[in-house]
PDB file of N, CA and C in Angstrom:
ATOM      1  N   MET A  13      29.985 131.318 -56.941  1.00 51.00           N
ATOM      2  CA  MET A  13      28.663 131.895 -56.983  1.00 51.00           C
ATOM      3  C   MET A  13      27.649 130.887 -56.488  1.00 51.00           C
ATOM      4  N   ASN A  14      26.839 131.332 -55.609  1.00 55.00           N
ATOM      5  CA  ASN A  14      25.798 130.466 -55.085  1.00 55.00           C
ATOM      6  C   ASN A  14      24.583 130.564 -55.999  1.00 55.00           C
ATOM      7  N   PRO A  15      24.150 129.452 -56.583  1.00 55.00           N
ATOM      8  CA  PRO A  15      23.012 129.517 -57.514  1.00 55.00           C
ATOM      9  C   PRO A  15      21.703 129.919 -56.845  1.00 55.00           C
ATOM     10  N   ASP A  16      21.622 129.795 -55.507  1.00 57.00           N
ATOM     11  CA  ASP A  16      20.390 130.161 -54.805  1.00 57.00           C
ATOM     12  C   ASP A  16      20.299 131.655 -54.505  1.00 57.00           C
ATOM     13  N   THR A  17      21.412 132.364 -54.624  1.00 50.00           N
ATOM     14  CA  THR A  17      21.438 133.804 -54.340  1.00 50.00           C
ATOM     15  C   THR A  17      21.066 134.564 -55.608  1.00 50.00           C
ATOM     16  N   PRO A  18      20.143 135.518 -55.509  1.00 51.00           N
ATOM     17  CA  PRO A  18      19.793 136.320 -56.696  1.00 51.00           C
ATOM     18  C   PRO A  18      21.028 137.022 -57.248  1.00 51.00           C
ATOM     19  N   PHE A  19      21.045 137.224 -58.555  1.00 46.00           N
ATOM     20  CA  PHE A  19      22.202 137.794 -59.237  1.00 46.00           C
ATOM     21  C   PHE A  19      22.633 139.121 -58.625  1.00 46.00           C
ATOM     22  N   ARG A  20      21.704 139.995 -58.313  1.00 49.00           N
ATOM     23  CA  ARG A  20      22.042 141.324 -57.803  1.00 49.00           C
ATOM     24  C   ARG A  20      22.732 141.275 -56.443  1.00 49.00           C
ATOM     25  N   GLN A  21      22.566 140.183 -55.722  1.00 48.00           N
ATOM     26  CA  GLN A  21      23.169 140.088 -54.407  1.00 48.00           C
ATOM     27  C   GLN A  21      24.526 139.389 -54.437  1.00 48.00           C
ATOM     28  N   GLN A  22      24.963 138.963 -55.613  1.00 46.00           N
ATOM     29  CA  GLN A  22      26.263 138.316 -55.722  1.00 46.00           C
ATOM     30  C   GLN A  22      27.348 139.351 -55.440  1.00 46.00           C
ATOM     31  N   PRO A  23      28.400 138.975 -54.705  1.00 51.00           N
ATOM     32  CA  PRO A  23      29.476 139.934 -54.447  1.00 51.00           C
ATOM     33  C   PRO A  23      30.220 140.281 -55.730  1.00 51.00           C
ATOM     34  N   LEU A  24      30.632 141.529 -55.834  1.00 46.00           N
ATOM     35  CA  LEU A  24      31.398 141.964 -56.995  1.00 46.00           C
ATOM     36  C   LEU A  24      32.856 141.605 -56.785  1.00 46.00           C
ATOM     37  N   THR A  25      33.506 141.155 -57.829  1.00 49.00           N
ATOM     38  CA  THR A  25      34.925 140.860 -57.765  1.00 49.00           C
ATOM     39  C   THR A  25      35.671 142.076 -58.267  1.00 49.00           C
ATOM     40  N   GLU A  26      36.502 142.645 -57.417  1.00 50.00           N
ATOM     41  CA  GLU A  26      37.280 143.813 -57.813  1.00 50.00           C
ATOM     42  C   GLU A  26      38.659 143.366 -58.245  1.00 50.00           C
ATOM     43  N   PHE A  27      39.258 144.132 -59.115  1.00 44.00           N
ATOM     44  CA  PHE A  27      40.615 143.829 -59.549  1.00 44.00           C
ATOM     45  C   PHE A  27      41.368 145.122 -59.768  1.00 44.00           C
ATOM     46  N   LYS A  28      42.666 145.031 -59.645  1.00 53.00           N
ATOM     47  CA  LYS A  28      43.533 146.159 -59.955  1.00 53.00           C
ATOM     48  C   LYS A  28      44.059 145.929 -61.354  1.00 53.00           C
ATOM     49  N   VAL A  29      44.223 147.000 -62.110  1.00 50.00           N
ATOM     50  CA  VAL A  29      44.655 146.883 -63.499  1.00 50.00           C
ATOM     51  C   VAL A  29      45.973 146.121 -63.599  1.00 50.00           C
ATOM     52  N   ASN A  30      46.892 146.361 -62.673  1.00 55.00           N
ATOM     53  CA  ASN A  30      48.217 145.769 -62.773  1.00 55.00           C
ATOM     54  C   ASN A  30      48.303 144.323 -62.298  1.00 55.00           C
ATOM     55  N   GLN A  31      47.215 143.751 -61.797  1.00 57.00           N
ATOM     56  CA  GLN A  31      47.304 142.379 -61.319  1.00 57.00           C
ATOM     57  C   GLN A  31      47.273 141.380 -62.470  1.00 57.00           C
ATOM     58  N   PHE A  32      46.938 141.809 -63.659  1.00 57.00           N
ATOM     59  CA  PHE A  32      46.912 140.946 -64.831  1.00 57.00           C
ATOM     60  C   PHE A  32      48.048 141.310 -65.770  1.00 57.00           C
ATOM     61  N   SER A  33      48.566 140.322 -66.485  1.00 62.00           N
ATOM     62  CA  SER A  33      49.528 140.635 -67.533  1.00 62.00           C
ATOM     63  C   SER A  33      48.745 141.259 -68.687  1.00 62.00           C
ATOM     64  N   PRO A  34      49.411 141.986 -69.611  1.00 58.00           N
ATOM     65  CA  PRO A  34      48.673 142.643 -70.697  1.00 58.00           C
ATOM     66  C   PRO A  34      47.798 141.683 -71.508  1.00 58.00           C
ATOM     67  N   ASP A  35      48.194 140.422 -71.638  1.00 63.00           N
ATOM     68  CA  ASP A  35      47.393 139.478 -72.422  1.00 63.00           C
ATOM     69  C   ASP A  35      46.192 138.946 -71.660  1.00 63.00           C
ATOM     70  N   GLU A  36      46.193 139.071 -70.330  1.00 64.00           N
ATOM     71  CA  GLU A  36      45.115 138.525 -69.512  1.00 64.00           C
ATOM     72  C   GLU A  36      44.103 139.567 -69.060  1.00 64.00           C
ATOM     73  N   ARG A  37      44.390 140.852 -69.268  1.00 60.00           N
ATOM     74  CA  ARG A  37      43.515 141.897 -68.753  1.00 60.00           C
ATOM     75  C   ARG A  37      42.112 141.789 -69.330  1.00 60.00           C
ATOM     76  N   PRO A  38      41.118 142.003 -68.494  1.00 67.00           N
ATOM     77  CA  PRO A  38      39.749 142.024 -69.002  1.00 67.00           C
ATOM     78  C   PRO A  38      39.575 143.194 -69.972  1.00 67.00           C
ATOM     79  N   PHE A  39      38.793 142.995 -71.010  1.00 79.00           N
ATOM     80  CA  PHE A  39      38.532 144.042 -71.994  1.00 79.00           C
ATOM     81  C   PHE A  39      37.559 145.024 -71.373  1.00 79.00           C
ATOM     82  N   ARG A  40      37.998 146.286 -71.251  1.00 90.00           N
ATOM     83  CA  ARG A  40      37.150 147.307 -70.661  1.00 90.00           C
ATOM     84  C   ARG A  40      37.332 148.605 -71.417  1.00 90.00           C
ATOM     85  N   VAL A  41      36.243 149.287 -71.681  1.00 94.00           N
ATOM     86  CA  VAL A  41      36.292 150.588 -72.347  1.00 94.00           C
ATOM     87  C   VAL A  41      36.072 151.649 -71.275  1.00 94.00           C
ATOM     88  N   VAL A  42      36.957 152.651 -71.264  1.00 95.00           N
ATOM     89  CA  VAL A  42      36.821 153.744 -70.300  1.00 95.00           C
ATOM     90  C   VAL A  42      36.489 155.025 -71.041  1.00 95.00           C
ATOM     91  N   ARG A  43      35.774 155.888 -70.363  1.00 95.00           N
ATOM     92  CA  ARG A  43      35.336 157.141 -70.963  1.00 95.00           C
ATOM     93  C   ARG A  43      36.325 158.258 -70.652  1.00 95.00           C
ATOM     94  N   MET A  44      36.051 159.435 -71.176  1.00 94.00           N
ATOM     95  CA  MET A  44      36.944 160.584 -71.109  1.00 94.00           C
ATOM     96  C   MET A  44      37.412 160.902 -69.683  1.00 94.00           C
ATOM     97  N   GLN A  45      36.501 160.983 -68.743  1.00 95.00           N
ATOM     98  CA  GLN A  45      36.868 161.370 -67.375  1.00 95.00           C
ATOM     99  C   GLN A  45      37.900 160.404 -66.799  1.00 95.00           C
ATOM    100  N   LYS A  46      37.710 159.135 -67.003  1.00 95.00           N
ATOM    101  CA  LYS A  46      38.643 158.130 -66.483  1.00 95.00           C
ATOM    102  C   LYS A  46      40.005 158.240 -67.174  1.00 95.00           C
ATOM    103  N   VAL A  47      40.010 158.477 -68.479  1.00 95.00           N
ATOM    104  CA  VAL A  47      41.274 158.636 -69.216  1.00 95.00           C
ATOM    105  C   VAL A  47      42.014 159.869 -68.702  1.00 95.00           C
ATOM    106  N   LYS A  48      41.285 160.946 -68.432  1.00 95.00           N
ATOM    107  CA  LYS A  48      41.904 162.153 -67.884  1.00 95.00           C
ATOM    108  C   LYS A  48      42.535 161.852 -66.526  1.00 95.00           C
ATOM    109  N   GLU A  49      41.846 161.080 -65.696  1.00 94.00           N
ATOM    110  CA  GLU A  49      42.391 160.711 -64.383  1.00 94.00           C
ATOM    111  C   GLU A  49      43.619 159.814 -64.527  1.00 94.00           C
ATOM    112  N   MET A  50      43.562 158.872 -65.454  1.00 93.00           N
ATOM    113  CA  MET A  50      44.654 157.912 -65.626  1.00 93.00           C
ATOM    114  C   MET A  50      45.911 158.568 -66.183  1.00 93.00           C
ATOM    115  N   THR A  51      45.731 159.541 -67.084  1.00 93.00           N
ATOM    116  CA  THR A  51      46.876 160.146 -67.764  1.00 93.00           C
ATOM    117  C   THR A  51      47.329 161.455 -67.130  1.00 93.00           C
ATOM    118  N   GLY A  52      46.421 162.128 -66.438  1.00 93.00           N
ATOM    119  CA  GLY A  52      46.735 163.440 -65.892  1.00 93.00           C
ATOM    120  C   GLY A  52      46.670 164.537 -66.944  1.00 93.00           C
ATOM    121  N   LEU A  53      46.096 164.226 -68.099  1.00 94.00           N
ATOM    122  CA  LEU A  53      46.005 165.194 -69.194  1.00 94.00           C
ATOM    123  C   LEU A  53      44.653 165.891 -69.189  1.00 94.00           C
ATOM    124  N   ALA A  54      44.635 167.107 -69.721  1.00 95.00           N
ATOM    125  CA  ALA A  54      43.393 167.865 -69.851  1.00 95.00           C
ATOM    126  C   ALA A  54      42.602 167.370 -71.067  1.00 95.00           C
ATOM    127  N   HIS A  55      41.340 167.711 -71.089  1.00 92.00           N
ATOM    128  CA  HIS A  55      40.437 167.324 -72.180  1.00 92.00           C
ATOM    129  C   HIS A  55      41.003 167.745 -73.539  1.00 92.00           C
ATOM    130  N   SER A  56      41.399 169.010 -73.644  1.00 95.00           N
ATOM    131  CA  SER A  56      41.898 169.517 -74.926  1.00 95.00           C
ATOM    132  C   SER A  56      43.217 168.857 -75.326  1.00 95.00           C
ATOM    133  N   THR A  57      44.054 168.532 -74.343  1.00 94.00           N
ATOM    134  CA  THR A  57      45.329 167.880 -74.635  1.00 94.00           C
ATOM    135  C   THR A  57      45.114 166.471 -75.174  1.00 94.00           C
ATOM    136  N   LEU A  58      44.115 165.779 -74.636  1.00 92.00           N
ATOM    137  CA  LEU A  58      43.818 164.430 -75.140  1.00 92.00           C
ATOM    138  C   LEU A  58      43.492 164.470 -76.628  1.00 92.00           C
ATOM    139  N   PHE A  59      42.665 165.425 -77.041  1.00 90.00           N
ATOM    140  CA  PHE A  59      42.310 165.509 -78.451  1.00 90.00           C
ATOM    141  C   PHE A  59      43.459 166.053 -79.293  1.00 90.00           C
ATOM    142  N   ALA A  60      44.320 166.865 -78.699  1.00 95.00           N
ATOM    143  CA  ALA A  60      45.494 167.368 -79.421  1.00 95.00           C
ATOM    144  C   ALA A  60      46.474 166.239 -79.728  1.00 95.00           C
ATOM    145  N   LYS A  61      46.427 165.163 -78.958  1.00 95.00           N
ATOM    146  CA  LYS A  61      47.298 164.006 -79.196  1.00 95.00           C
ATOM    147  C   LYS A  61      47.043 163.395 -80.576  1.00 95.00           C
ATOM    148  N   TYR A  62      45.856 163.618 -81.141  1.00 94.00           N
ATOM    149  CA  TYR A  62      45.485 163.049 -82.447  1.00 94.00           C
ATOM    150  C   TYR A  62      45.736 163.991 -83.618  1.00 94.00           C
ATOM    151  N   ASP A  63      46.073 165.250 -83.340  1.00 95.00           N
ATOM    152  CA  ASP A  63      46.227 166.256 -84.389  1.00 95.00           C
ATOM    153  C   ASP A  63      47.699 166.391 -84.795  1.00 95.00           C
ATOM    154  N   PRO A  64      48.056 165.939 -85.997  1.00 95.00           N
ATOM    155  CA  PRO A  64      49.463 165.993 -86.424  1.00 95.00           C
ATOM    156  C   PRO A  64      50.059 167.400 -86.440  1.00 95.00           C
ATOM    157  N   SER A  65      49.234 168.432 -86.527  1.00 96.00           N
ATOM    158  CA  SER A  65      49.771 169.794 -86.541  1.00 96.00           C
ATOM    159  C   SER A  65      49.964 170.356 -85.127  1.00 96.00           C
ATOM    160  N   SER A  66      49.568 169.603 -84.119  1.00 95.00           N
ATOM    161  CA  SER A  66      49.690 170.062 -82.741  1.00 95.00           C
ATOM    162  C   SER A  66      51.056 169.701 -82.152  1.00 95.00           C
ATOM    163  N   PRO A  67      51.597 170.557 -81.299  1.00 94.00           N
ATOM    164  CA  PRO A  67      52.846 170.201 -80.619  1.00 94.00           C
ATOM    165  C   PRO A  67      52.659 169.034 -79.653  1.00 94.00           C
ATOM    166  N   CYS A  68      51.426 168.739 -79.303  1.00 93.00           N
ATOM    167  CA  CYS A  68      51.121 167.627 -78.386  1.00 93.00           C
ATOM    168  C   CYS A  68      50.898 166.308 -79.122  1.00 93.00           C
ATOM    169  N   PHE A  69      50.968 166.331 -80.447  1.00 94.00           N
ATOM    170  CA  PHE A  69      50.691 165.130 -81.245  1.00 94.00           C
ATOM    171  C   PHE A  69      51.554 163.957 -80.774  1.00 94.00           C
ATOM    172  N   ASP A  70      50.907 162.804 -80.618  1.00 94.00           N
ATOM    173  CA  ASP A  70      51.612 161.590 -80.206  1.00 94.00           C
ATOM    174  C   ASP A  70      51.012 160.402 -80.960  1.00 94.00           C
ATOM    175  N   PRO A  71      51.725 159.899 -81.975  1.00 94.00           N
ATOM    176  CA  PRO A  71      51.180 158.782 -82.752  1.00 94.00           C
ATOM    177  C   PRO A  71      51.053 157.488 -81.947  1.00 94.00           C
ATOM    178  N   THR A  72      51.688 157.430 -80.768  1.00 94.00           N
ATOM    179  CA  THR A  72      51.585 156.223 -79.949  1.00 94.00           C
ATOM    180  C   THR A  72      50.403 156.269 -78.987  1.00 94.00           C
ATOM    181  N   PHE A  73      49.709 157.405 -78.919  1.00 95.00           N
ATOM    182  CA  PHE A  73      48.579 157.503 -77.997  1.00 95.00           C
ATOM    183  C   PHE A  73      47.467 156.563 -78.460  1.00 95.00           C
ATOM    184  N   PRO A  74      46.813 155.851 -77.519  1.00 95.00           N
ATOM    185  CA  PRO A  74      45.768 154.882 -77.887  1.00 95.00           C
ATOM    186  C   PRO A  74      44.649 155.499 -78.731  1.00 95.00           C
ATOM    187  N   LYS A  75      44.185 154.730 -79.680  1.00 94.00           N
ATOM    188  CA  LYS A  75      43.102 155.176 -80.555  1.00 94.00           C
ATOM    189  C   LYS A  75      41.776 155.166 -79.810  1.00 94.00           C
ATOM    190  N   ARG A  76      40.914 156.086 -80.200  1.00 92.00           N
ATOM    191  CA  ARG A  76      39.566 156.136 -79.634  1.00 92.00           C
ATOM    192  C   ARG A  76      38.711 155.038 -80.252  1.00 92.00           C
ATOM    193  N   VAL A  77      37.718 154.612 -79.480  1.00 92.00           N
ATOM    194  CA  VAL A  77      36.748 153.626 -79.951  1.00 92.00           C
ATOM    195  C   VAL A  77      35.395 154.329 -79.982  1.00 92.00           C
ATOM    196  N   ARG A  78      34.749 154.321 -81.130  1.00 92.00           N
ATOM    197  CA  ARG A  78      33.446 154.968 -81.237  1.00 92.00           C
ATOM    198  C   ARG A  78      32.401 154.086 -80.554  1.00 92.00           C
ATOM    199  N   LEU A  79      31.663 154.697 -79.610  1.00 91.00           N
ATOM    200  CA  LEU A  79      30.637 153.981 -78.860  1.00 91.00           C
ATOM    201  C   LEU A  79      29.232 154.316 -79.341  1.00 91.00           C
ATOM    202  N   GLY A  80      29.108 155.419 -80.032  1.00 90.00           N
ATOM    203  CA  GLY A  80      27.815 155.864 -80.526  1.00 90.00           C
ATOM    204  C   GLY A  80      28.031 157.070 -81.417  1.00 90.00           C
ATOM    205  N   LEU A  81      26.956 157.741 -81.778  1.00 91.00           N
ATOM    206  CA  LEU A  81      27.078 158.898 -82.651  1.00 91.00           C
ATOM    207  C   LEU A  81      27.887 160.021 -82.016  1.00 91.00           C
ATOM    208  N   ARG A  82      27.744 160.202 -80.700  1.00 90.00           N
ATOM    209  CA  ARG A  82      28.412 161.319 -80.026  1.00 90.00           C
ATOM    210  C   ARG A  82      29.234 160.884 -78.824  1.00 90.00           C
ATOM    211  N   SER A  83      29.699 159.647 -78.824  1.00 91.00           N
ATOM    212  CA  SER A  83      30.494 159.199 -77.676  1.00 91.00           C
ATOM    213  C   SER A  83      31.658 158.327 -78.117  1.00 91.00           C
ATOM    214  N   VAL A  84      32.748 158.479 -77.401  1.00 91.00           N
ATOM    215  CA  VAL A  84      33.942 157.685 -77.657  1.00 91.00           C
ATOM    216  C   VAL A  84      34.466 157.147 -76.337  1.00 91.00           C
ATOM    217  N   GLY A  85      35.315 156.142 -76.431  1.00 93.00           N
ATOM    218  CA  GLY A  85      35.967 155.580 -75.263  1.00 93.00           C
ATOM    219  C   GLY A  85      37.342 155.098 -75.671  1.00 93.00           C
ATOM    220  N   TRP A  86      38.071 154.603 -74.721  1.00 95.00           N
ATOM    221  CA  TRP A  86      39.408 154.068 -74.959  1.00 95.00           C
ATOM    222  C   TRP A  86      39.496 152.702 -74.305  1.00 95.00           C
ATOM    223  N   ILE A  87      40.298 151.808 -74.878  1.00 94.00           N
ATOM    224  CA  ILE A  87      40.531 150.507 -74.281  1.00 94.00           C
ATOM    225  C   ILE A  87      41.442 150.723 -73.068  1.00 94.00           C
ATOM    226  N   GLU A  88      40.960 150.343 -71.906  1.00 93.00           N
ATOM    227  CA  GLU A  88      41.677 150.624 -70.667  1.00 93.00           C
ATOM    228  C   GLU A  88      43.105 150.091 -70.678  1.00 93.00           C
ATOM    229  N   SER A  89      43.305 148.869 -71.130  1.00 91.00           N
ATOM    230  CA  SER A  89      44.651 148.284 -71.116  1.00 91.00           C
ATOM    231  C   SER A  89      45.604 149.051 -72.029  1.00 91.00           C
ATOM    232  N   GLU A  90      45.108 149.610 -73.130  1.00 93.00           N
ATOM    233  CA  GLU A  90      45.956 150.403 -74.023  1.00 93.00           C
ATOM    234  C   GLU A  90      46.372 151.711 -73.358  1.00 93.00           C
ATOM    235  N   VAL A  91      45.458 152.315 -72.611  1.00 94.00           N
ATOM    236  CA  VAL A  91      45.778 153.558 -71.903  1.00 94.00           C
ATOM    237  C   VAL A  91      46.805 153.269 -70.807  1.00 94.00           C
ATOM    238  N   VAL A  92      46.607 152.189 -70.066  1.00 92.00           N
ATOM    239  CA  VAL A  92      47.553 151.821 -69.011  1.00 92.00           C
ATOM    240  C   VAL A  92      48.934 151.580 -69.613  1.00 92.00           C
ATOM    241  N   ASP A  93      48.996 150.860 -70.720  1.00 92.00           N
ATOM    242  CA  ASP A  93      50.283 150.600 -71.377  1.00 92.00           C
ATOM    243  C   ASP A  93      50.937 151.899 -71.834  1.00 92.00           C
ATOM    244  N   TRP A  94      50.144 152.810 -72.394  1.00 94.00           N
ATOM    245  CA  TRP A  94      50.694 154.084 -72.852  1.00 94.00           C
ATOM    246  C   TRP A  94      51.258 154.880 -71.673  1.00 94.00           C
ATOM    247  N   VAL A  95      50.508 154.931 -70.579  1.00 93.00           N
ATOM    248  CA  VAL A  95      50.971 155.672 -69.393  1.00 93.00           C
ATOM    249  C   VAL A  95      52.281 155.079 -68.883  1.00 93.00           C
ATOM    250  N   GLN A  96      52.346 153.764 -68.789  1.00 91.00           N
ATOM    251  CA  GLN A  96      53.563 153.116 -68.277  1.00 91.00           C
ATOM    252  C   GLN A  96      54.760 153.319 -69.210  1.00 91.00           C
ATOM    253  N   ASN A  97      54.524 153.338 -70.501  1.00 90.00           N
ATOM    254  CA  ASN A  97      55.626 153.468 -71.469  1.00 90.00           C
ATOM    255  C   ASN A  97      55.995 154.914 -71.766  1.00 90.00           C
ATOM    256  N   SER A  98      55.119 155.866 -71.463  1.00 83.00           N
ATOM    257  CA  SER A  98      55.410 157.254 -71.811  1.00 83.00           C
ATOM    258  C   SER A  98      56.098 158.020 -70.688  1.00 83.00           C
ATOM    259  N   ARG A  99      56.058 157.484 -69.495  1.00 65.00           N
ATOM    260  CA  ARG A  99      56.672 158.156 -68.353  1.00 65.00           C
ATOM    261  C   ARG A  99      58.181 157.897 -68.335  1.00 65.00           C
ATOM    262  N   VAL A 100      58.931 158.930 -67.997  1.00 49.00           N
ATOM    263  CA  VAL A 100      60.375 158.789 -67.842  1.00 49.00           C
ATOM    264  C   VAL A 100      60.629 158.400 -66.387  1.00 49.00           C
ATOM    265  N   HIS A 101      61.255 157.246 -66.195  1.00 42.00           N
ATOM    266  CA  HIS A 101      61.480 156.756 -64.824  1.00 42.00           C
ATOM    267  C   HIS A 101      62.831 157.183 -64.331  1.00 42.00           C
TER     268      HIS A 101
END
């Protein structure tokens, strides 16, 4: 980083989720739309994963993180790990 360059003009460093080992991944919270894209699951199916009476119930699905009174997110690395471990190869 050049100290003479204003912060907003600094180049952004992009990364791919898989370039880090699970212990090195940056901590990032993702919202519903991103989780739907990452998992391929519908909105209702995501919430059914938490309901023990649902046929979609999955106790290994990552826990939600409360972000505010009406918003939740998921830890990105936990979702990535779940996707990688839940798929049959």
